[in-house]
Coordinates of C-alpha atoms in Angstrom, one line a residue:
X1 CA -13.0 16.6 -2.4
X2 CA -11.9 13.4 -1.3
X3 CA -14.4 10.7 -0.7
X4 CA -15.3 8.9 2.6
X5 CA -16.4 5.2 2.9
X6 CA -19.2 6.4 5.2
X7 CA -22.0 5.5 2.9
X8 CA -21.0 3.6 0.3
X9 CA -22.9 2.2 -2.4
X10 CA -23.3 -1.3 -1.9
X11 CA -22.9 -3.8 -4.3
X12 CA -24.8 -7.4 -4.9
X13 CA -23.7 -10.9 -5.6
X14 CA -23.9 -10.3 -9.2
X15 CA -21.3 -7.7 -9.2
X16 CA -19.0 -9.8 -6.8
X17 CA -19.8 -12.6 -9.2
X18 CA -18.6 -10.8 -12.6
X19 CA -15.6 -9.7 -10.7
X20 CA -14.6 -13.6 -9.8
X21 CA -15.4 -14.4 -13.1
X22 CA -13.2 -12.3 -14.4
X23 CA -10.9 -13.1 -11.9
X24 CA -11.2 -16.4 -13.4
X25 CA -10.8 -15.5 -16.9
X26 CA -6.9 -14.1 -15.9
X27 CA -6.1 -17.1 -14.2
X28 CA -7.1 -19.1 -17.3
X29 CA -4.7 -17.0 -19.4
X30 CA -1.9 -16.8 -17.2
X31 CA -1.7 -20.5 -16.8
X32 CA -2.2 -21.8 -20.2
X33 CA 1.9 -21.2 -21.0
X34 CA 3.3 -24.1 -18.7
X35 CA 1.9 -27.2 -19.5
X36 CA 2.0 -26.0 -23.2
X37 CA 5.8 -24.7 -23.0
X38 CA 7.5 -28.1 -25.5
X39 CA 5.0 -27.1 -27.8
X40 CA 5.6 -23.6 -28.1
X41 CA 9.1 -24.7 -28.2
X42 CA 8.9 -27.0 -30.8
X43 CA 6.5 -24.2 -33.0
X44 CA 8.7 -21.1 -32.5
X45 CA 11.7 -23.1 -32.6
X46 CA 13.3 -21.9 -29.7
X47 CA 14.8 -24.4 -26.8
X48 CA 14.2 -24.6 -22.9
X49 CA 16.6 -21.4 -22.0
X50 CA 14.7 -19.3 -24.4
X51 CA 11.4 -20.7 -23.3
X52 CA 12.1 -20.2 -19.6
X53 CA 12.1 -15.9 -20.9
X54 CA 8.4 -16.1 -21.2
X55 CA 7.7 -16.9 -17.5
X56 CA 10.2 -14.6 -16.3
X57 CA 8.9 -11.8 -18.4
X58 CA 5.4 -12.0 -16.9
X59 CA 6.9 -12.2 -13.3
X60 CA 8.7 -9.1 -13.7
X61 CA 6.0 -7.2 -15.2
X62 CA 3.5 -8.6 -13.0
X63 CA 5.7 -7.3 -10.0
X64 CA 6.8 -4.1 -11.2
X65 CA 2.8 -3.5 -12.1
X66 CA 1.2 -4.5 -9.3
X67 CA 2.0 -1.7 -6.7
X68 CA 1.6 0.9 -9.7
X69 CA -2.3 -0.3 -10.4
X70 CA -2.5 -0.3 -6.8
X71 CA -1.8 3.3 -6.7
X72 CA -3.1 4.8 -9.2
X73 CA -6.7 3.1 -8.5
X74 CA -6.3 4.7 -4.9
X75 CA -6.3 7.8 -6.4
X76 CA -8.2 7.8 -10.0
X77 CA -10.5 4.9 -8.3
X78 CA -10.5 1.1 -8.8
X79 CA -12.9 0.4 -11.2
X80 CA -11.5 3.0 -14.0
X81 CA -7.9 1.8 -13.4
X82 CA -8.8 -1.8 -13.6
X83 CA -11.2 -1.3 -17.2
X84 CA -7.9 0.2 -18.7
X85 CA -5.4 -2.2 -17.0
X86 CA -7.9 -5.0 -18.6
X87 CA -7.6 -3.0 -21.8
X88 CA -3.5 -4.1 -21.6
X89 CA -3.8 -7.3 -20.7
X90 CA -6.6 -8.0 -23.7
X91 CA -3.9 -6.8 -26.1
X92 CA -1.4 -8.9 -25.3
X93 CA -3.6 -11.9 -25.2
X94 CA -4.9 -11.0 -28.6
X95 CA -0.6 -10.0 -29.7
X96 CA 0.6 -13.7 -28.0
X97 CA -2.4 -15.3 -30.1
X98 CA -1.3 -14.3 -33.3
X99 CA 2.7 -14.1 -32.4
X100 CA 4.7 -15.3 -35.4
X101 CA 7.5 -15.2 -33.1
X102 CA 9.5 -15.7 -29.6
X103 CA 10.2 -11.8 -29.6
X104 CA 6.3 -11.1 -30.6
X105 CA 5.3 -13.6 -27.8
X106 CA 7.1 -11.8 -25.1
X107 CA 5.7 -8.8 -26.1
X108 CA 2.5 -10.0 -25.5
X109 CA 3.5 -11.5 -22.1
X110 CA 4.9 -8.3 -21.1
X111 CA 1.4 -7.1 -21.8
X112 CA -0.4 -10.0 -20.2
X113 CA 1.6 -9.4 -17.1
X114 CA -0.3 -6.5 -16.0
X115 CA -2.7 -8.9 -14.9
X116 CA -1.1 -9.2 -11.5
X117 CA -2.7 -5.7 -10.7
X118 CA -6.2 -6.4 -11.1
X119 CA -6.1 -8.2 -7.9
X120 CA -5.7 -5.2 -5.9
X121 CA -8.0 -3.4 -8.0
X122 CA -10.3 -5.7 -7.3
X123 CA -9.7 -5.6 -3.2
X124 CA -10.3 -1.5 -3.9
X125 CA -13.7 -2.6 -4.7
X126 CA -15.1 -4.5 -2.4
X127 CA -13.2 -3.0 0.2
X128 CA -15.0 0.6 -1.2
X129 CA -18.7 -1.4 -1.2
X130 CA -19.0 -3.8 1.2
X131 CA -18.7 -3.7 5.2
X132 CA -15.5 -5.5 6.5
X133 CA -17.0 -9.0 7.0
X134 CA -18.4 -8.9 3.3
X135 CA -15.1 -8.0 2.0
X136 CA -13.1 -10.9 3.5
X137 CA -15.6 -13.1 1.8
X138 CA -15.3 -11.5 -1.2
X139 CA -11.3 -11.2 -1.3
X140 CA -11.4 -15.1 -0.7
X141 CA -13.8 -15.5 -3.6
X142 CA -11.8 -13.7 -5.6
X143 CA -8.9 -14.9 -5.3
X144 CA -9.9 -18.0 -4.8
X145 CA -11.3 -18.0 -8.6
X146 CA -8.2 -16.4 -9.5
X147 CA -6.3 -19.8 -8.4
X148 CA -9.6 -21.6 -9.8
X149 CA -8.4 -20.2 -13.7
X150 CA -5.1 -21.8 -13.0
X151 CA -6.3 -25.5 -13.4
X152 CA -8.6 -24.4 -15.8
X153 CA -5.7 -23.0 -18.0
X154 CA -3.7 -26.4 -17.3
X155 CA -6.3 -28.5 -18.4
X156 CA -7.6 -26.9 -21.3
X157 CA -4.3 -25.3 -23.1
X158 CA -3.1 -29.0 -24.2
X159 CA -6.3 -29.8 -26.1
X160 CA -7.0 -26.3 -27.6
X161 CA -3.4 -26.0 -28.7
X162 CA -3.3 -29.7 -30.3
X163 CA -7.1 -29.7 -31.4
X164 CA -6.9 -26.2 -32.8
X165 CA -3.8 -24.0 -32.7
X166 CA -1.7 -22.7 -30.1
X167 CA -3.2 -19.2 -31.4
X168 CA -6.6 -20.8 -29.9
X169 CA -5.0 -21.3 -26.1
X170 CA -4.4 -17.4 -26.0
X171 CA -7.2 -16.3 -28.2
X172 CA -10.2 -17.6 -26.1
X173 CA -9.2 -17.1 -22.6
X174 CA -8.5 -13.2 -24.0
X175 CA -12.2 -12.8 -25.2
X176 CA -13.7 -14.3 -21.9
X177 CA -11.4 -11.5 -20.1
X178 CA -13.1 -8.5 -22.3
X179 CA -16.5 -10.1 -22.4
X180 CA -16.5 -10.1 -18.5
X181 CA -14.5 -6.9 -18.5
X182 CA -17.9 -5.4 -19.8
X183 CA -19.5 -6.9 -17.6
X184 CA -17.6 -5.6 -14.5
X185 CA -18.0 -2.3 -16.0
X186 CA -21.7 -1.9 -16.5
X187 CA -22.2 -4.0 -13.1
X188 CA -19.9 -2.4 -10.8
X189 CA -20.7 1.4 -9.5
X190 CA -18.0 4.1 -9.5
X191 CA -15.7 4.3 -7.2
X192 CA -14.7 8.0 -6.9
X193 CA -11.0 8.8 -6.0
X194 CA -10.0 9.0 -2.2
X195 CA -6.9 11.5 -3.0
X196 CA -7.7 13.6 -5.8
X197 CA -5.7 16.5 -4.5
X198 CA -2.5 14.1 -4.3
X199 CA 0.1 14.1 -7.2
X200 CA 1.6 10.5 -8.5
X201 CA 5.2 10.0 -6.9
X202 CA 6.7 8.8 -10.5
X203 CA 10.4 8.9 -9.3
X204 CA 9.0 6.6 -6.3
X205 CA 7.8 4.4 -8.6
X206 CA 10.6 3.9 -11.2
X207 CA 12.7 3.0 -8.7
X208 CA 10.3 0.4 -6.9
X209 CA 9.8 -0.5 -10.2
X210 CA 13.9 -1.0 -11.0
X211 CA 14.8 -2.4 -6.9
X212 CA 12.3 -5.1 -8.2
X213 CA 13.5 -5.7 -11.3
X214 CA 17.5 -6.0 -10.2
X215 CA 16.0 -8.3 -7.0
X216 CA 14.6 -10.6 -9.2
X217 CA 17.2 -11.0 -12.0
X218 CA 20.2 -10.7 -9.1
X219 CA 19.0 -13.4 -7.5
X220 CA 18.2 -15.8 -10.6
X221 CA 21.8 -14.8 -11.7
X222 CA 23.4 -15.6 -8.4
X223 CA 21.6 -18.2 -7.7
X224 CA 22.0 -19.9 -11.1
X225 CA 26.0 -19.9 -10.6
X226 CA 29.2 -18.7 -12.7
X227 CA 29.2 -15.4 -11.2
X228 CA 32.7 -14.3 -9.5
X229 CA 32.4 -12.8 -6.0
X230 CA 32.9 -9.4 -7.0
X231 CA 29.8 -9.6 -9.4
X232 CA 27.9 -11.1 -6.8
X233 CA 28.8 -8.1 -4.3
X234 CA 28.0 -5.4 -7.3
X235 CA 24.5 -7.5 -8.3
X236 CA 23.7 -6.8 -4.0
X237 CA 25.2 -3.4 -3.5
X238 CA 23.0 -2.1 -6.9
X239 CA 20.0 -4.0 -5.1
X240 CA 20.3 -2.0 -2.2
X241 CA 21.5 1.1 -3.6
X242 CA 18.1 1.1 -5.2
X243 CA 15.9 0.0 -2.3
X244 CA 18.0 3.0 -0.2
X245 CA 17.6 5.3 -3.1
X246 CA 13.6 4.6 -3.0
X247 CA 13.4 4.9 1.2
X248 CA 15.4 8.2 0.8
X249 CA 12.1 9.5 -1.8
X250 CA 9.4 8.4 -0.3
X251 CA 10.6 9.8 3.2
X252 CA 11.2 13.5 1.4
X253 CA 7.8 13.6 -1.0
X254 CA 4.8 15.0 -0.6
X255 CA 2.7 12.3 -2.1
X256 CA 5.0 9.4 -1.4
X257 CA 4.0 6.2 -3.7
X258 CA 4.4 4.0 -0.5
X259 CA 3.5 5.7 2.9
X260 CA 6.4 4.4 4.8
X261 CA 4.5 5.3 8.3
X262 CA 2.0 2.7 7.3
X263 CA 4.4 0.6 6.2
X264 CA 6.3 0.2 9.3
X265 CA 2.7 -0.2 11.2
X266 CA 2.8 -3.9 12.5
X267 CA -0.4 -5.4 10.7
X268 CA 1.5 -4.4 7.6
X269 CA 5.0 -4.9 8.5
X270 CA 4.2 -8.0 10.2
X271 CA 1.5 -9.4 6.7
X272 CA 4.7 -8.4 4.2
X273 CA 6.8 -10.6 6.4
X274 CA 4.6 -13.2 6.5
X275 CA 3.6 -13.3 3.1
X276 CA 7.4 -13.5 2.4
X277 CA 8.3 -16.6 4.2
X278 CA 5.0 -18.6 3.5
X279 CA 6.0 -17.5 -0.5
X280 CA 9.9 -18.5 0.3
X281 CA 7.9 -22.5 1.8
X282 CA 5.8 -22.5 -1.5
X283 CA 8.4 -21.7 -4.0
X284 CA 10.9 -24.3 -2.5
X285 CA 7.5 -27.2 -2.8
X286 CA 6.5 -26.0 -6.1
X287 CA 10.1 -26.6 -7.8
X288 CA 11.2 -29.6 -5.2
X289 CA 7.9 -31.8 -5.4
X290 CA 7.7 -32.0 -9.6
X291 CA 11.6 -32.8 -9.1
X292 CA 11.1 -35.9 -7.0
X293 CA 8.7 -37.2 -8.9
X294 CA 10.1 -37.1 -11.9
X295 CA 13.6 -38.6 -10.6
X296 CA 14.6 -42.1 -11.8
X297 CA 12.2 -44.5 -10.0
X298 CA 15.5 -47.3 -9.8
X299 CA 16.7 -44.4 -7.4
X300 CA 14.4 -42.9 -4.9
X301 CA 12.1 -41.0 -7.2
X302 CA 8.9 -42.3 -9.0
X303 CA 10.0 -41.9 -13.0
X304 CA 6.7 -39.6 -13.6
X305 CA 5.9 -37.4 -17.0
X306 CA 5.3 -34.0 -17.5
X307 CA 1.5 -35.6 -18.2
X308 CA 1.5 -37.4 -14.7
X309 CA 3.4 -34.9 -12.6
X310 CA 0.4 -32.7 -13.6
X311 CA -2.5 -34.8 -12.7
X312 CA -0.9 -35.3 -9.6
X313 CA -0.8 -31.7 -9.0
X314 CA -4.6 -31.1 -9.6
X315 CA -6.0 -31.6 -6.2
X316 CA -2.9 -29.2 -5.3
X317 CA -4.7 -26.6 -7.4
X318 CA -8.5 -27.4 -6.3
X319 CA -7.4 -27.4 -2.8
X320 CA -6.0 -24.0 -3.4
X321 CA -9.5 -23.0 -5.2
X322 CA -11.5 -24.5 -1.9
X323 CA -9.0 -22.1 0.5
X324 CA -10.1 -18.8 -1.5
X325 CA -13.9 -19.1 -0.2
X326 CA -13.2 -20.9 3.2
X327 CA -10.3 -18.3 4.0
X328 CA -13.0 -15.6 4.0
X329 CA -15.6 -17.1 5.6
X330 CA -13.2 -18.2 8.4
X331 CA -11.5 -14.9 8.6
X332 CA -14.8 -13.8 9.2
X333 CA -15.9 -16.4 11.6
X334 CA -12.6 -16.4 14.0
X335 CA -10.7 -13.4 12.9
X336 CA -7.8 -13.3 10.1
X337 CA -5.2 -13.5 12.6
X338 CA -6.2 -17.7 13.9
X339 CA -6.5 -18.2 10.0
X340 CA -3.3 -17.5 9.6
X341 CA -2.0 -19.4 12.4
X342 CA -3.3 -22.3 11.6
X343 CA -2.4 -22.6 7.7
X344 CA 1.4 -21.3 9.2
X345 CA 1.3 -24.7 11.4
X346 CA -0.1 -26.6 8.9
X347 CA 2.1 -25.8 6.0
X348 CA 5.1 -26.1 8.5
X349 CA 4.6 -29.2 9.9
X350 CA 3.6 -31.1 6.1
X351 CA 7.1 -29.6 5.0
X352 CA 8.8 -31.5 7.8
X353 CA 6.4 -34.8 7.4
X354 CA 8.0 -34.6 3.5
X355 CA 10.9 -34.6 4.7
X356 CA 10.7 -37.6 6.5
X357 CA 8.2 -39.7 4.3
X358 CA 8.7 -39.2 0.7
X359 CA 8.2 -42.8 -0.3
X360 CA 5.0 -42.9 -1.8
X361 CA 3.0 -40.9 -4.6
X362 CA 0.3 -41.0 -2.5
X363 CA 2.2 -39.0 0.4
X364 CA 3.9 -36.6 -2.0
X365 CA 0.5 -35.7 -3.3
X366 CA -1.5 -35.5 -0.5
X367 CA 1.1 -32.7 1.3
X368 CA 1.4 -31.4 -2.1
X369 CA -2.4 -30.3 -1.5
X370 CA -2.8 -29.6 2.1
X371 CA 0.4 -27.1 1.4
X372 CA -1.3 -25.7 -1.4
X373 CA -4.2 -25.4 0.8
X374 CA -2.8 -24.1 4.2
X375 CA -0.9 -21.0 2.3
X376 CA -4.0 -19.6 -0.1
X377 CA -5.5 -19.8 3.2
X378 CA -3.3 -17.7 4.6
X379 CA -2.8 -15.9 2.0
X380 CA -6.2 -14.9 1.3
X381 CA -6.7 -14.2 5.6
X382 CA -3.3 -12.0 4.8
X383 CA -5.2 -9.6 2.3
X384 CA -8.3 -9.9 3.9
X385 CA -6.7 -8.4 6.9
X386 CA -4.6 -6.3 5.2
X387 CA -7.7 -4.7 3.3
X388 CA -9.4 -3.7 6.4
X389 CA -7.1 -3.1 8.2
X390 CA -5.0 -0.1 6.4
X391 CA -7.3 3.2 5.9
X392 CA -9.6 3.1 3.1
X393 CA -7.0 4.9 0.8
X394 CA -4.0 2.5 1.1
X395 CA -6.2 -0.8 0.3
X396 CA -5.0 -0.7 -2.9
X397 CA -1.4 -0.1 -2.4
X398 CA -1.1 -2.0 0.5
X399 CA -2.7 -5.5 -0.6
X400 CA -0.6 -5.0 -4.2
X401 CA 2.7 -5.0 -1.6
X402 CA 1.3 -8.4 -0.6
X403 CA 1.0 -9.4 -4.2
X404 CA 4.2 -8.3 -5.1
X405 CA 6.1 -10.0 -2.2
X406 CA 4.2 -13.6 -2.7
X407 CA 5.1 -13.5 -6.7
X408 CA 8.5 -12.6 -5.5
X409 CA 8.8 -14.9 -2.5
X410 CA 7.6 -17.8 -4.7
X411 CA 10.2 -16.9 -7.7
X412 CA 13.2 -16.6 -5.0
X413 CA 11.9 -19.8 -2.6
X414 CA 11.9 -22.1 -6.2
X415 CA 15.3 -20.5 -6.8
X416 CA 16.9 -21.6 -3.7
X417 CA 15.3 -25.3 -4.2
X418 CA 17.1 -25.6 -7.0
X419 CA 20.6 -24.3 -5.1
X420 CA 19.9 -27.0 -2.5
X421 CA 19.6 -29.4 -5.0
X422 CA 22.5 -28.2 -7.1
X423 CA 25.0 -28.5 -4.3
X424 CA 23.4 -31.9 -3.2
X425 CA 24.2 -33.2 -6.6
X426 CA 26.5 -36.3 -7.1
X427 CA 28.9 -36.3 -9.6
X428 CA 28.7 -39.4 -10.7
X429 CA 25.3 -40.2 -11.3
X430 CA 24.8 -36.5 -12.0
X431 CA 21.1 -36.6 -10.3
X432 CA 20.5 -34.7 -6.8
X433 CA 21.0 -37.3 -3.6
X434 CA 17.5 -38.0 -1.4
X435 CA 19.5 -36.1 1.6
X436 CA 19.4 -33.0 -0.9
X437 CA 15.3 -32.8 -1.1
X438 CA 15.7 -34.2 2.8
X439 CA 17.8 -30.8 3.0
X440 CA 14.9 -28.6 1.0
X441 CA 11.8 -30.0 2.7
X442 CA 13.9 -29.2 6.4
X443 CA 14.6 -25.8 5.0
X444 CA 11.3 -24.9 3.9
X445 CA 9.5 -26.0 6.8
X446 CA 11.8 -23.7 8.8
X447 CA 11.0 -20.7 6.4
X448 CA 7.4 -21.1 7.1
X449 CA 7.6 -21.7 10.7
X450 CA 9.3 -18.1 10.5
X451 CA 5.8 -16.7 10.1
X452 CA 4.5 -17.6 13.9
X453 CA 7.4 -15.9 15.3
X454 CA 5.9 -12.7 13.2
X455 CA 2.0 -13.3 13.4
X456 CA 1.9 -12.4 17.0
X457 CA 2.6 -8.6 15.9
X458 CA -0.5 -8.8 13.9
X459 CA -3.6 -6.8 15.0
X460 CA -6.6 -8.9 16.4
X461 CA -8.8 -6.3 14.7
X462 CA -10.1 -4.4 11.6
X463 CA -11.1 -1.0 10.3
X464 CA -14.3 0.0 9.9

């Protein structure tokens, strides 16, 4: 029979702890790849086209997974779909530490890419054992740890990889993700399935799972130019032939994958759209700030490393760390919906100040963070509400939509920086112009101002 959240069994800090620790442990391993990337070049002998495949590969599986762990911990229950999801990423952490090889290495990526779903898994939980304002704490935690193993795996992958071996940078974040795996386990109560009577909507999800895929690449390939326009009308029409073919199944199952009925409800409508442009802001700052920087400082940029462009980033990262807890507790405090509101504002108006005053490394760092702050604010009040505010069945599915669409809106928003730049490039000195990242900043704070125009359709209120 299908299980009510009526009385739950409630769960203690320690449990909420192991999860954030974990939650830690697949951050750690999901960042070490970036500021290691010219060494793995330089050891697999590949060059910067091939190395770019490794990041792509672990979006697309991370966005094709995410709404299929969602699912199926809905219905076989969180915790056992998140032990053997954790069971797939510890194999490909353990395969990319002892790849020979580029094509071994991406095998392993595509393995370590299911870590995307344990996120939603994760919201299952504590959405299954803990009233609403405990859960909004705890998705904050959580993903604020997540974001936490990010700076971790920046700052450690360069001295394992040169003090040990490259191996090392994969190896030891993987046997911190079992150890706490375990830990999870034996901490963490069942979770019983809320639809065991439903069946799994496969065809649903392989073509999710492909309109994702084709969105992704499309737009990269668009995007990256060379295309003729009638390749560019096929790459769209095969997009939406997909997302069509995928509406036109889920409205005729049984079971559907997605419940398009609560999709079209506004707190979900309205948090996927928000989500989207906040991503589409981020993106655009992720890929335009590191450019700036780095630009010849005899033009209008500041000459930086890789080495420097990443300490300046830090207090990006820690400030996105703080938002996890202070996002929940403030969701909690004055409701998900003035959280929201106020990183939207925030991350909207720091776009346009960029744009304006871009003079200084001091100013370029210090929006850097409050951006990096303002959106895991919001994106942790987006989940939070999200999570309580779908029935107790859809948490999963319907926080791994919001997963999906960030890791997709970030992906597409750093794809159109680099458009803006590309176009804004002058041909003689074969650099961008200052009006061009003038252009991106404008641009992005208008994506993210977007959001207000949405959050008004957002409900003031939760589940129970």
């Amino acid at each position: 029979m299908p299980v009510t959240v009526d009385s739950p069994v409630r769960i203690g800090k320690l449990a909420i702890g192991a999860l954030g620790t974990l939650a830690l442990a697949l951050g750690t391993l999901q960042a070490v790849v970036e500021p290691s990337l010219p060494l793995l070049q330089s050891d697999l002998g590949i060059g910067p086209a091939q190395g770019s495949l490794i990041f792509i590969t672990l979006l697309i599986t991370g966005a094709v997974v995410a709404p299929i762990a969602g699912k199926l911990g809905d219905r076989y229950g969180g915790k056992r779909v998140l032990v053997i999801l954790m069971a797939v990423v510890s194999a490909g952490g353990l395969l990319s530490s002892l790849a020979p090889n580029l094509p071994v290495l991406l095998l392993g990526q595509i393995l370590q890419g299911a870590m995307v779903g344990a996120l939603p898994l994760s919201f299952i939980l504590v959405r299954k054992h803990l009233p609403p304002g405990q859960t909004q704490v705890a998705v904050g935690v959580v993903s604020g740890l997540f974001t936490g193993g990010g700076l971790v795996g920046m700052l450690i992958a360069g001295p394992i990889a040169e003090g040990l071996s490259r191996h090392w940078m994969f190896a030891i974040p993987t046997i911190a993700i079992i150890a706490t795996t375990l830990i999870v386990s034996r901490l963490m109560p069942d979770d019983p399935p809320t639809e065991s009577d439903s069946r799994i909507d496969w065809l649903g999800v392989i073509l999710l799972s492909c309109t994702l895929v084709a969105l992704v690449l499309g737009f990269m390939a668009i995007t990256g130019g060379g295309l003729p326009p009638l390749a560019i009308g096929a790459v769209t029409l095969a997009v939406a032939a997909l997302a069509a073919g995928w509406v036109a199944v889920e409205r005729r199952v049984s079971s559907p994958m997605v419940d398009l009925r609560m999709l079209a409800t506004p707190a979900m409508w309205s948090s996927c759209l928000v989500t989207l442009f906040m991503s589409l802001g981020l993106g655009m700052t992720v890929y335009l700030v590191p450019q700036l920087l780095s630009a010849p400082a005899d033009e209008y940029g500041f000459g930086a490393s890789s080495s420097d462009i990443g300490l300046f980033l830090v207090p990006a990262t820690i400030a996105g760390v703080v938002a996890g807890t202070i996002a929940g507790i403030a969701s909690r405090r004055f409701g998900p919906r003035a959280v929201i509101i106020a990183g939207t504002v925030v991350t909207a108006a720091t776009l346009l100040f960029l744009a304006s005053q871009h003079d200084a490394i001091w100013q370029m760092v210090v929006a850097r963070a409050l951006i990096g702050f303002a959106v895991s604010v919001s994106a942790v009040a987006l989940l939070a509400s999200t999570a309580t505010a779908v029935a107790a069945k859809d948490t999963g599915i319907a926080t791994s939509l919001l997963v999906v669409t960030r890791v997709v809106g970030v992906a597409l928003g750093a794809q159109l920086g680099g458009v803006i730049l590309g176009a804004g490039t002058d041909p003689v000195t074969d650099l961008p112009t200052e009006t061009a990242f003038t252009t991106g900043f404008i641009t992005a704070g208008v994506i993210a101002a977007l959001s207000l125009l949405v959050v008004r359709a957002m409900k003031k209120g939760v589940r129970a």
